[in-house]
Tab-separated table of C-alpha atoms in Angstrom:
chain	number	residue	atom	x	y	z
A	1417	MET	CA	-8.807	-15.700	14.541
A	1418	TYR	CA	-5.924	-13.429	15.600
A	1419	LYS	CA	-6.454	-10.032	16.836
A	1420	VAL	CA	-3.012	-8.567	16.070
A	1421	SER	CA	-0.789	-9.278	13.184
A	1422	ILE	CA	2.872	-8.266	13.738
A	1423	ILE	CA	4.905	-7.515	10.746
A	1424	MET	CA	8.747	-7.910	10.538
A	1425	PRO	CA	11.165	-7.258	7.754
A	1426	ALA	CA	14.357	-9.106	8.078
A	1427	TYR	CA	17.738	-9.039	6.414
A	1428	ASN	CA	20.806	-10.671	7.780
A	1429	ALA	CA	19.541	-10.352	11.294
A	1430	GLU	CA	20.787	-13.783	12.583
A	1431	LYS	CA	22.615	-11.982	15.548
A	1432	TYR	CA	19.246	-10.446	17.144
A	1433	ILE	CA	16.363	-12.037	15.507
A	1434	SER	CA	15.985	-14.961	18.109
A	1435	GLN	CA	15.642	-12.417	21.006
A	1436	ALA	CA	13.266	-10.467	18.655
A	1437	ILE	CA	10.998	-13.350	18.212
A	1438	ASP	CA	11.329	-14.644	21.765
A	1439	SER	CA	10.191	-11.110	22.888
A	1440	ILE	CA	6.851	-11.737	21.020
A	1441	ILE	CA	6.301	-15.391	22.234
A	1442	ALA	CA	6.814	-13.994	25.932
A	1443	GLN	CA	3.903	-11.557	25.490
A	1444	THR	CA	0.976	-11.605	28.068
A	1445	PHE	CA	-1.124	-11.087	24.997
A	1446	ASN	CA	-1.637	-14.259	23.019
A	1447	GLU	CA	-3.807	-13.596	20.181
A	1448	TRP	CA	-1.081	-12.566	17.687
A	1449	GLU	CA	0.438	-13.786	14.556
A	1450	LEU	CA	4.099	-12.713	13.354
A	1451	VAL	CA	4.559	-12.498	9.698
A	1452	ILE	CA	8.387	-12.287	8.881
A	1453	ALA	CA	9.414	-11.107	5.270
A	1454	ASP	CA	13.096	-12.159	4.780
A	1455	ASP	CA	14.788	-9.862	2.132
A	1456	CYS	CA	17.304	-12.509	0.663
A	1457	SER	CA	19.312	-12.740	3.788
A	1458	THR	CA	22.831	-14.292	3.164
A	1459	ASP	CA	23.425	-15.433	6.737
A	1460	ASN	CA	21.459	-17.741	8.983
A	1461	THR	CA	18.350	-15.584	9.442
A	1462	VAL	CA	16.032	-17.796	7.350
A	1463	LYS	CA	17.085	-20.948	9.126
A	1464	ILE	CA	16.545	-19.340	12.606
A	1465	VAL	CA	13.141	-18.155	11.518
A	1466	GLU	CA	12.087	-21.581	9.986
A	1467	GLY	CA	13.066	-23.057	13.373
A	1468	PHE	CA	10.459	-20.864	15.124
A	1469	CYS	CA	8.036	-21.562	12.394
A	1470	LYS	CA	8.165	-25.351	13.037
A	1471	GLU	CA	7.253	-24.952	16.727
A	1472	HIS	CA	4.828	-22.005	16.430
A	1473	LYS	CA	1.897	-22.085	13.848
A	1474	ASN	CA	1.325	-18.403	14.422
A	1475	ILE	CA	4.755	-17.566	12.972
A	1476	ARG	CA	5.129	-17.307	9.246
A	1477	LEU	CA	7.890	-16.693	6.955
A	1478	ILE	CA	7.733	-14.925	3.392
A	1479	SER	CA	10.982	-15.257	1.270
A	1480	ARG	CA	11.439	-12.534	-1.441
A	1481	ASP	CA	13.087	-13.489	-4.704
A	1482	THR	CA	15.278	-10.340	-4.992
A	1483	ASN	CA	16.779	-8.004	-2.327
A	1484	SER	CA	14.942	-4.623	-2.230
A	1485	GLY	CA	17.698	-2.686	-0.514
A	1486	GLY	CA	15.622	-1.426	2.191
A	1487	ALA	CA	12.689	-2.415	4.695
A	1488	ARG	CA	9.742	-0.805	2.763
A	1489	LEU	CA	8.949	-3.679	0.361
A	1490	PRO	CA	9.367	-6.586	2.718
A	1491	ARG	CA	7.375	-4.723	5.189
A	1492	MET	CA	4.617	-4.073	2.847
A	1493	GLU	CA	4.706	-7.931	1.681
A	1494	ALA	CA	4.356	-8.878	5.349
A	1495	ALA	CA	1.274	-6.357	5.727
A	1496	LEU	CA	-0.429	-7.737	2.571
A	1497	ALA	CA	-0.110	-11.395	4.037
A	1498	THR	CA	-1.677	-10.491	7.547
A	1499	SER	CA	-5.304	-11.695	8.677
A	1500	ALA	CA	-5.773	-9.705	11.770
A	1501	GLY	CA	-7.782	-6.334	11.838
A	1502	LEU	CA	-4.832	-4.661	13.520
A	1503	ILE	CA	-1.304	-4.400	12.354
A	1504	MET	CA	1.816	-3.710	14.543
A	1505	THR	CA	5.084	-3.186	13.060
A	1506	TYR	CA	8.360	-4.505	14.547
A	1507	ASP	CA	11.988	-4.704	13.515
A	1508	ALA	CA	14.227	-7.702	13.720
A	1509	ASP	CA	16.866	-6.339	16.127
A	1510	ASP	CA	14.464	-4.625	18.632
A	1511	PHE	CA	12.728	-6.214	21.780
A	1512	LEU	CA	9.561	-5.497	23.799
A	1513	ASP	CA	8.235	-5.480	27.259
A	1514	THR	CA	6.388	-8.667	28.066
A	1515	ASP	CA	3.044	-6.545	28.422
A	1516	TYR	CA	3.673	-4.451	25.302
A	1517	ILE	CA	0.984	-5.741	22.866
A	1518	GLU	CA	-1.523	-6.254	25.866
A	1519	LYS	CA	-1.181	-2.442	26.799
A	1520	MET	CA	-1.284	-1.293	23.212
A	1521	TYR	CA	-4.303	-3.424	22.588
A	1522	ASN	CA	-6.258	-2.129	25.597
A	1523	ARG	CA	-5.396	1.493	24.827
A	1524	LYS	CA	-6.853	1.048	21.386
A	1525	ILE	CA	-10.040	-0.398	22.574
A	1526	GLU	CA	-10.170	2.010	25.375
A	1527	THR	CA	-9.947	5.193	23.281
A	1528	GLY	CA	-11.093	3.897	19.931
A	1529	SER	CA	-8.133	5.308	18.240
A	1530	ASN	CA	-6.975	4.482	14.789
A	1531	ILE	CA	-3.359	4.224	15.938
A	1532	VAL	CA	-1.709	3.641	19.138
A	1533	LEU	CA	2.053	4.757	19.835
A	1534	SER	CA	4.409	3.450	22.487
A	1535	THR	CA	7.626	4.692	24.316
A	1536	LEU	CA	10.899	4.128	22.663
A	1537	TYR	CA	13.782	3.209	24.707
A	1538	LEU	CA	17.227	3.532	23.372
A	1539	CYS	CA	19.634	0.783	24.022
A	1540	ASN	CA	23.137	-0.077	22.664
A	1541	SER	CA	24.108	-3.069	20.509
A	1542	ASN	CA	24.066	-5.398	23.617
A	1543	GLY	CA	20.604	-4.273	24.566
A	1544	VAL	CA	21.631	-2.042	27.459
A	1545	SER	CA	19.332	0.785	28.088
A	1546	LYS	CA	20.803	4.338	27.129
A	1547	GLY	CA	18.481	6.001	29.652
A	1548	ILE	CA	16.811	8.019	26.739
A	1549	SER	CA	13.226	7.655	26.021
A	1550	ILE	CA	10.776	9.041	23.321
A	1551	PRO	CA	8.550	10.644	24.309
A	1552	LYS	CA	10.145	11.903	27.436
A	1553	SER	CA	8.708	10.957	30.740
A	1554	ASP	CA	6.809	14.133	31.376
A	1555	PHE	CA	4.530	13.421	28.283
A	1556	ASP	CA	1.083	13.180	28.817
A	1557	PHE	CA	0.198	9.419	27.892
A	1558	ASP	CA	-3.354	9.842	28.679
A	1559	CYS	CA	-3.994	12.368	25.886
A	1560	THR	CA	-5.353	11.649	22.560
A	1561	MET	CA	-5.056	13.854	19.384
A	1562	THR	CA	-5.643	13.853	15.551
A	1563	GLY	CA	-3.044	12.686	13.255
A	1564	LYS	CA	-2.430	16.181	11.936
A	1565	GLU	CA	-1.533	17.164	15.645
A	1566	ALA	CA	0.573	13.998	16.302
A	1567	THR	CA	2.721	14.458	13.180
A	1568	LYS	CA	3.825	17.871	14.343
A	1569	TYR	CA	5.843	15.935	16.940
A	1570	LEU	CA	7.992	14.538	14.095
A	1571	LEU	CA	8.616	17.683	12.316
A	1572	GLY	CA	11.989	19.281	12.936
A	1573	GLU	CA	12.617	16.967	15.985
A	1574	VAL	CA	11.339	13.559	17.066
A	1575	ALA	CA	9.380	14.123	20.299
A	1576	ILE	CA	7.282	10.811	19.757
A	1577	SER	CA	7.937	7.482	18.403
A	1578	VAL	CA	6.208	5.374	15.710
A	1579	ASN	CA	8.194	2.446	16.237
A	1580	GLY	CA	5.978	-0.455	17.244
A	1581	LEU	CA	2.861	1.285	16.283
A	1582	LEU	CA	-0.387	-0.557	16.588
A	1583	ILE	CA	-2.802	0.436	13.795
A	1584	ASP	CA	-6.131	-0.424	11.906
A	1585	ARG	CA	-5.196	-2.803	9.107
A	1586	GLY	CA	-7.216	-0.821	6.558
A	1587	ILE	CA	-5.524	2.567	7.159
A	1588	TYR	CA	-2.156	0.708	6.948
A	1589	ILE	CA	-2.609	-1.199	3.747
A	1590	ASN	CA	-4.311	1.875	2.173
A	1591	ASN	CA	-1.109	3.975	2.769
A	1592	ILE	CA	1.381	1.331	1.794
A	1593	THR	CA	-0.323	0.557	-1.425
A	1594	THR	CA	-0.960	4.143	-2.628
A	1595	SER	CA	2.536	5.270	-1.950
A	1596	ASN	CA	4.186	3.927	-5.161
A	1597	PRO	CA	6.453	1.621	-3.155
A	1598	GLU	CA	8.483	-0.026	-6.089
A	1599	GLU	CA	9.229	3.456	-7.487
A	1600	ASN	CA	10.277	5.305	-4.360
A	1601	ASN	CA	12.101	2.704	-2.424
A	1602	PHE	CA	14.915	5.031	-1.412
A	1603	PRO	CA	16.941	4.711	1.906
A	1604	TYR	CA	15.140	6.090	4.858
A	1605	VAL	CA	11.945	6.200	2.933
A	1606	ASP	CA	10.343	5.015	6.098
A	1607	GLU	CA	10.810	8.338	7.749
A	1608	ILE	CA	8.380	10.073	5.258
A	1609	ASP	CA	6.174	6.897	5.162
A	1610	GLN	CA	5.684	7.102	8.809
A	1611	ARG	CA	4.716	10.626	8.914
A	1612	ARG	CA	2.132	10.313	6.094
A	1613	LEU	CA	0.821	7.286	7.833
A	1614	LEU	CA	0.224	9.149	11.097
A	1615	PHE	CA	-1.186	12.242	9.430
A	1616	SER	CA	-3.941	10.125	7.833
A	1617	CYS	CA	-5.203	8.848	11.048
A	1618	ASN	CA	-8.384	10.495	12.695
A	1619	LYS	CA	-7.423	9.870	16.246
A	1620	VAL	CA	-3.827	8.913	17.921
A	1621	ALA	CA	-3.437	7.498	21.456
A	1622	PHE	CA	-0.488	6.832	23.338
A	1623	THR	CA	1.032	4.415	26.128
A	1624	ASN	CA	4.121	4.389	28.072
A	1625	THR	CA	4.750	0.839	27.495
A	1626	LYS	CA	8.508	0.161	26.364
A	1627	TYR	CA	9.647	-0.698	22.848
A	1628	HIS	CA	13.523	-1.171	23.115
A	1629	TYR	CA	15.328	0.256	20.075
A	1630	ARG	CA	18.857	-1.086	19.397
A	1631	GLN	CA	21.316	1.203	18.111
A	1632	HIS	CA	24.140	0.075	16.058
A	1633	SER	CA	27.547	1.378	14.947
A	1634	GLU	CA	25.875	1.329	11.615
A	1635	SER	CA	23.350	3.998	12.464
A	1636	LEU	CA	22.969	7.002	10.162
A	1637	MET	CA	25.503	9.132	11.943
A	1638	HIS	CA	28.154	6.346	11.434
A	1639	LEU	CA	27.435	5.311	7.953
A	1640	LYS	CA	30.164	5.812	5.318
A	1641	ASP	CA	28.142	4.566	2.341
A	1642	ILE	CA	25.658	6.430	0.170
A	1643	LYS	CA	22.606	5.843	2.547
A	1644	ARG	CA	24.364	8.498	4.905
A	1645	TYR	CA	23.634	11.117	2.125
A	1646	ASN	CA	20.397	9.662	0.962
A	1647	PHE	CA	18.950	10.954	4.196
A	1648	LEU	CA	18.856	14.295	2.510
A	1649	THR	CA	16.554	12.943	-0.053
A	1650	THR	CA	14.259	11.877	2.798
A	1651	ASN	CA	14.690	15.374	4.521
A	1652	THR	CA	13.512	16.982	1.233
A	1653	ALA	CA	10.214	14.781	0.950
A	1654	ILE	CA	9.593	15.685	4.656
A	1655	TYR	CA	9.829	19.225	3.856
A	1656	GLU	CA	7.565	19.196	0.879
A	1657	PHE	CA	5.129	17.119	2.601
A	1658	THR	CA	5.014	19.634	5.594
A	1659	LYS	CA	4.612	22.521	3.093
A	1660	THR	CA	1.682	20.869	1.461
A	1661	ASN	CA	-0.123	20.140	4.875
A	1662	TYR	CA	1.037	22.917	7.426
A	1663	SER	CA	1.100	26.548	7.709
A	1664	ASP	CA	2.427	27.005	11.166
A	1665	SER	CA	5.635	29.027	10.943
A	1666	SER	CA	7.047	27.609	14.190
A	1667	VAL	CA	7.169	24.100	12.556
A	1668	PHE	CA	8.897	25.451	9.578
A	1669	ARG	CA	11.574	27.016	11.686
A	1670	LYS	CA	12.322	23.864	13.397
A	1671	LEU	CA	12.292	21.946	10.006
A	1672	GLN	CA	14.537	24.369	8.263
A	1673	ARG	CA	17.001	24.494	11.224
A	1674	ASP	CA	17.170	20.587	11.159
A	1675	TYR	CA	17.317	20.533	7.427
A	1676	ILE	CA	20.316	22.919	7.142
A	1677	LEU	CA	21.990	21.144	10.117
A	1678	ASN	CA	21.867	17.766	8.447
A	1679	LEU	CA	22.846	19.151	5.306
A	1680	MET	CA	26.150	20.701	6.801
A	1681	TYR	CA	26.762	17.375	8.622
A	1682	CYS	CA	26.636	15.488	5.298
A	1683	GLN	CA	29.019	17.897	3.530
A	1684	ARG	CA	31.363	17.672	6.650
A	1685	ASP	CA	31.340	13.989	6.654
A	1686	TYR	CA	31.876	13.848	2.870
A	1687	TYR	CA	35.140	15.524	3.474
A	1688	TYR	CA	35.895	13.725	6.478
A	1689	PHE	CA	35.671	10.523	4.796
A	1690	LYS	CA	37.509	11.490	1.726
A	1691	HIS	CA	38.576	8.065	0.516
A	1692	HIS	CA	35.384	7.706	-1.518
A	1693	LYS	CA	35.557	5.934	-4.903
A	1694	ALA	CA	34.928	8.110	-7.968
A	1695	ASP	CA	31.344	6.982	-8.569
A	1696	PHE	CA	30.392	7.165	-4.875
A	1697	ALA	CA	31.884	10.694	-4.546
A	1698	LYS	CA	29.909	11.942	-7.402
A	1699	GLU	CA	26.835	10.548	-6.317
A	1700	ALA	CA	27.128	11.839	-2.720
A	1701	SER	CA	28.249	15.133	-3.912
A	1702	ASN	CA	25.220	15.617	-6.309
A	1703	ILE	CA	22.809	14.641	-3.536
A	1704	ILE	CA	24.430	17.178	-1.182
A	1705	LYS	CA	24.293	20.003	-3.764
A	1706	LYS	CA	20.837	19.303	-4.760
A	1707	ALA	CA	19.810	19.407	-1.036
A	1708	TYR	CA	21.685	22.700	-0.864
A	1709	GLU	CA	19.923	24.311	-3.918
A	1710	PHE	CA	16.572	23.088	-2.654
A	1711	ALA	CA	17.216	24.829	0.599
A	1712	LYS	CA	18.222	28.071	-1.044
A	1713	LYS	CA	15.023	27.768	-3.406
A	1714	GLU	CA	12.763	27.377	-0.191
A	1715	ASN	CA	14.547	30.388	1.181
A	1716	MET	CA	15.171	28.473	4.517
A	1717	GLN	CA	16.107	30.481	7.435
A	1718	ALA	CA	19.436	29.519	8.880
A	1719	ARG	CA	19.931	29.727	12.586
A	1720	GLY	CA	23.238	30.804	14.172
A	1721	ARG	CA	26.387	32.502	12.689
A	1722	LYS	CA	27.822	29.229	11.122
A	1723	GLN	CA	24.549	28.317	9.396
A	1724	ARG	CA	23.905	31.899	8.136
A	1725	ILE	CA	27.566	32.270	6.734
A	1726	SER	CA	27.355	28.715	5.109
A	1727	MET	CA	24.230	29.373	3.429
A	1728	LEU	CA	25.682	32.618	1.692
A	1729	SER	CA	26.825	30.601	-1.478
A	1730	TYR	CA	27.684	26.760	-2.264
A	1731	ILE	CA	31.493	27.623	-2.395
A	1732	ILE	CA	31.296	29.096	1.070
A	1733	PHE	CA	29.419	26.296	2.309
A	1734	LYS	CA	31.741	23.760	1.118
A	1735	GLY	CA	34.740	25.818	2.409
A	1736	ILE	CA	33.330	25.952	5.942
A	1737	SER	CA	32.332	22.284	5.865
A	1738	HIS	CA	35.925	21.432	4.833
A	1739	ILE	CA	37.290	23.321	7.674
A	1740	TYR	CA	35.039	21.490	10.070
A	1741	ALA	CA	36.019	18.188	8.787
A	1742	ILE	CA	39.725	19.017	9.389
A	1743	LEU	CA	39.078	20.159	12.966
A	1744	LEU	CA	37.018	17.024	13.481
A	1745	LYS	CA	39.787	14.886	12.372
A	1746	ILE	CA	42.290	16.746	14.765
A	1747	LYS	CA	40.049	16.348	17.610
A	1748	ASN	CA	39.504	12.625	17.044
A	1749	GLN	CA	43.303	12.319	16.836
A	1750	ILE	CA	43.862	13.960	19.916
A	1751	LYS	CA	41.329	11.787	21.695
A	1752	LYS	CA	43.316	8.791	20.640
């Protein structure tokens, strides 16, 4: 019987998935199973995984019939197919320290916590560290806290990491099966799912073992497709979640500042990449406008002169964003 079930969604991950799986095989902790849910990959992902399955009985592949458009549904299917009492989340393009699972498991047993969080280390697409960690090195890794306290660290800023979390299976399954996954599978829905999951835990523990998170040029700030703007939909869901569960004014100040900042970035990028097709442009514009109207309805407090002026009206907001898009283009042309 396995003690830890690792769940991995995968889609066109042929470039990195071998390293991700090898990172699990190399662990000092041996009582694990790895369940990989492929989301209709069109590259060699399935072939690579099948090769590992033939050599390792504790690695299994689930193949979806239709592409879900995100990691949420394949991750859920992988979780439902697990057998261990603990679930660990893991992505197909990341990798771990060799003692990662051992330290996470030992911390779970030591503290009796529902969930254990590790330290995320950012690396580039080649796996080279950027020297940035979340939490920072001065974080008290010996502490424990409630889920509500821990979730505060993800509101308005990201001060802890939920990537590669280790959690009681019952809590994880309960959360994913009561969140209408089929209906709410919009891009970046993981961001709100993670906060709801953490919030539901009675006790949270931490360890400084390293989860190496690979950042690509396809990351959020580089995206030129509709996912870039769908992040605003996620931000709205996070805000509504916070409004329901918190009354701390300091939390809302940080959340509002980042909400307006992301809103401004999206509108600026909309003008910067002004080669959108008509349908795309309409959808992106509607998402941005809806988010702006939500910010006004919630009377979000802008920070700084640029934000305050931008939030006076939607016309002014668009005008300022257009100007900053032009300035950004000029700046990038000078660099070239």
